[in-house]
C-alpha atoms as one frame of an Amber mdcrd trajectory, in Angstrom:
protein
 114.951-116.026  83.409 113.092-114.787  86.484 115.036-112.580  88.891 116.256
-114.162  92.105 113.897-113.778  95.041 114.690-110.997  97.452 112.607-112.299
 100.346 110.821-115.419 101.532 107.368-114.554 100.187 106.315-116.597  97.202
 102.765-116.914  96.047 101.347-120.169  94.777 101.219-119.016  91.148 104.930
-118.184  91.208 105.783-121.607  92.581 103.508-123.411  90.122 105.182-121.640
  87.208 108.435-123.370  88.086 106.970-126.873  87.758 107.999-128.785  84.617
 107.390-132.447  83.710 109.748-134.551  85.772 111.663-137.307  83.383 115.722
-140.335 122.104 118.295-137.876 123.318 118.291-134.152 122.852 121.196-133.181
 120.640 122.743-129.819 119.892 122.836-128.879 116.252 124.580-125.962 114.647
 122.946-123.894 111.970 124.970-123.118 108.828 125.745-119.727 110.404 127.252
-121.357 113.483 124.392-120.833 115.950 123.542-123.617 118.367 120.079-125.144
 118.152 118.596-127.708 120.493 116.643-130.260 118.527 113.558-132.072 119.879
 114.230-135.434 121.621 112.750-137.360 118.679 115.681-136.392 116.458 118.048
-139.116 117.686 118.385-141.686 114.901 120.963-143.286 112.665 119.499-141.415
 109.717 120.039-138.095 111.510 123.660-138.959 112.128 124.087-139.838 108.467
 122.680-136.490 107.372 124.777-134.505 109.850 128.038-136.253 109.053 127.742
-136.526 105.296 129.049-133.170 104.030 132.754-132.570 103.705 134.056-129.609
 101.732 137.294-130.168  99.848 138.285-126.637  98.920 137.898-123.158 100.313
 137.646-120.525  97.573 138.249-117.829 100.173 141.847-119.054 100.427 142.407
-118.366  96.745 144.014-115.002  97.231 145.334-113.386  94.069 145.297-109.744
  95.124 148.985-109.327  94.289 148.543-110.563  90.722 148.016-107.909  88.011
 144.578-108.514  86.514 142.312-106.880  83.989 138.762-106.102  85.244 137.103
-108.972  83.344 139.524-111.484  84.870 138.706-110.219  88.348 135.005-110.482
  87.608 135.143-114.032  86.292 137.146-115.133  89.333 134.570-113.477  91.552
 131.648-115.271  89.855 133.401-118.659  89.919 134.232-118.220  93.594 130.655
-117.179  94.329 129.371-120.299  92.573 131.451-122.589  94.784 130.936-120.692
  98.038 127.168-120.405  97.656 126.960-124.074  96.661 128.789-125.040  99.842
 126.458-122.938 101.975 123.409-124.332 100.172 124.427-127.914 100.932 124.917
-126.949 104.591 121.438-125.392 104.620 119.855-128.556 103.201 121.697-130.632
 105.780 120.398-128.424 108.598 116.831-128.432 107.240 116.773-132.225 107.277
 118.414-132.741 110.658 116.906-129.877 112.663 113.390-129.700 111.228 112.179
-132.422 108.886 113.451-135.535 110.657 111.896-134.503 114.011 108.735-133.297
 112.244 108.219-136.767 110.749 107.822-138.151 114.269 105.226-135.604 115.315
 101.570-135.380 114.323 101.209-131.762 113.345 100.899-132.327 109.607  99.541
-135.037 107.354 102.099-137.851 107.569 102.061-138.542 103.835 102.777-134.904
 103.028 105.678-134.541 105.459 107.119-137.900 104.395 107.045-136.833 100.756
 108.614-133.467 101.596 111.365-135.142 103.617 112.047-137.680 100.867 112.265
-134.936  98.250 114.606-132.727 100.297 116.805-135.734 101.112 116.987-136.547
  97.395 118.002-132.950  96.622 120.580-133.023  99.415 122.186-136.215  98.100
 122.324-134.844  94.549 123.623-131.404  95.550 126.333-132.953  97.734 127.504
-134.910  94.709 127.208-131.885  92.416 129.170-129.729  94.854 132.029-132.201
  94.786 132.010-132.114  90.966 132.280-128.314  91.004 135.072-128.457  93.571
 136.956-131.012  91.478 136.593-128.769  88.440 138.234-125.923  90.327 140.896
-128.212  91.764 141.760-129.336  88.230 142.838-125.771  87.416 145.838-125.195
  89.737 146.600-121.894  88.029 143.230-120.387  88.907 144.725-117.758  91.229
 147.425-116.699  88.787 145.373-116.459  85.579 145.687-113.040  83.980 143.651
-113.549  80.782 140.193-114.885  80.009 141.584-117.550  77.676 143.205-119.270
  80.641 139.763-120.026  82.134 138.601-121.975  79.070 139.147-125.472  80.487
 137.548-124.610  83.820 134.511-123.018  82.184 134.128-126.040  79.899 134.257
-128.375  82.915 131.608-126.408  84.796 129.371-126.120  81.753 129.697-129.847
  81.112 128.753-130.595  84.727 125.485-128.680  84.368 124.677-130.252  81.007
 125.497-133.791  82.144 123.256-133.523  85.216 120.465-131.479  83.657 117.887
-134.253  84.121 118.700-134.585  87.805 117.789-130.958  88.356 114.219-131.898
  87.463 113.762-133.145  91.035 113.126-129.487  91.802 109.876-129.741  89.875
 108.498-132.076  92.529 109.873-129.867  95.275 107.995-126.827  93.983 104.702
-128.715  94.334 105.650-129.985  97.802 106.704-126.495  98.859 103.226-125.153
  98.106 101.708-127.811 100.377 104.221-127.052 103.119 103.423-123.333 102.921
  99.719-124.059 103.344 100.418-126.373 106.280 102.576-123.711 107.943  99.900
-121.063 107.606  97.173-123.413 108.830  99.314-124.251 111.882  99.915-120.632
 112.841  97.529-120.940 115.829  98.628-124.440 116.800 100.438-123.879 120.097
 102.212-127.290 120.292 103.472-126.824 116.737 104.715-123.311 117.506 106.515
-124.711 120.563 108.149-127.301 118.306 109.342-124.591 115.916 110.666-122.526
 118.832 112.672-125.509 120.083 114.296-125.773 116.653 115.082-122.052 116.568
 115.574-121.000 120.211 117.107-117.641 119.304 114.055-116.829 117.181 116.147
-115.710 114.216 114.182-115.077 111.046 116.977-116.530 108.917 116.684-119.857
 110.757 112.930-120.406 110.623 111.474-123.456 108.923 109.891-121.259 106.282
 113.209-119.584 105.445 114.900-122.971 104.961 112.059-124.386 102.864 112.412
-121.550 100.328 116.155-122.089  99.806 115.894-124.822  97.122 113.709-122.533
  95.008 116.078-119.629  95.509 119.003-121.831  94.495 117.497-123.244  91.323
 116.704-119.668  90.227 120.246-118.534  91.010 122.012-120.990  88.691 120.889
-119.347  85.404 122.028-115.938  86.641 125.506-117.195  87.554 125.857-119.092
  84.276 124.725-116.082  82.255 127.341-113.944  84.004 130.060-116.481  83.184
 128.926-116.646  79.560 128.909-112.867  79.209 132.369-112.554  80.711 133.769
-115.390  78.622 132.796-113.757  75.341 133.675-110.201  76.375
């Protein structure tokens, strides 16, 4: 399993290696980190509203405080990994939502890139967003089904929860193949971004989407997130497996 990326630089060969055979008013948006962003006027649409209003988180792992419970180190570790899985999934869904609403929907109405390419990229990201929103809810329900999560003091008590999470990944394994298409689309988007580096109107558009000029909120940084996420899953699952058999 390749290591998770540590920055936003991916070369084309690295992306290609991930590909497998696939079976008008200005509105204020908020980035997943809480910063305000003024979107271009072309963003106003029913589809934008649907994207922005769709995500609703049902649990907050941060509220699962079990510091007063006596725990062996492996129990603490498995709780930490399970909590990380849910928390990072929630943030990932927020990031996809922001990418669609703040960047890709307005970009579809401009003429900076080939329309077919941006339409395909938007369609692919929207498909990933819909799937990951559903998958997030499945993970949350798995955790909700284990009311004793905070009070568990032995690894055996996590068996049902681990089985539920493992089953969720196995049951939806084919749906994760949508990332194969995304890897190809990401390569095209990277080329388009680099070719537009000297395009002043396009750079103005990007600045309007990221007025504070934060590197973490650039279009490029959001486009890499699906690849980072799909590489993160094996690492989290391997940690859970190792802890479960320890």
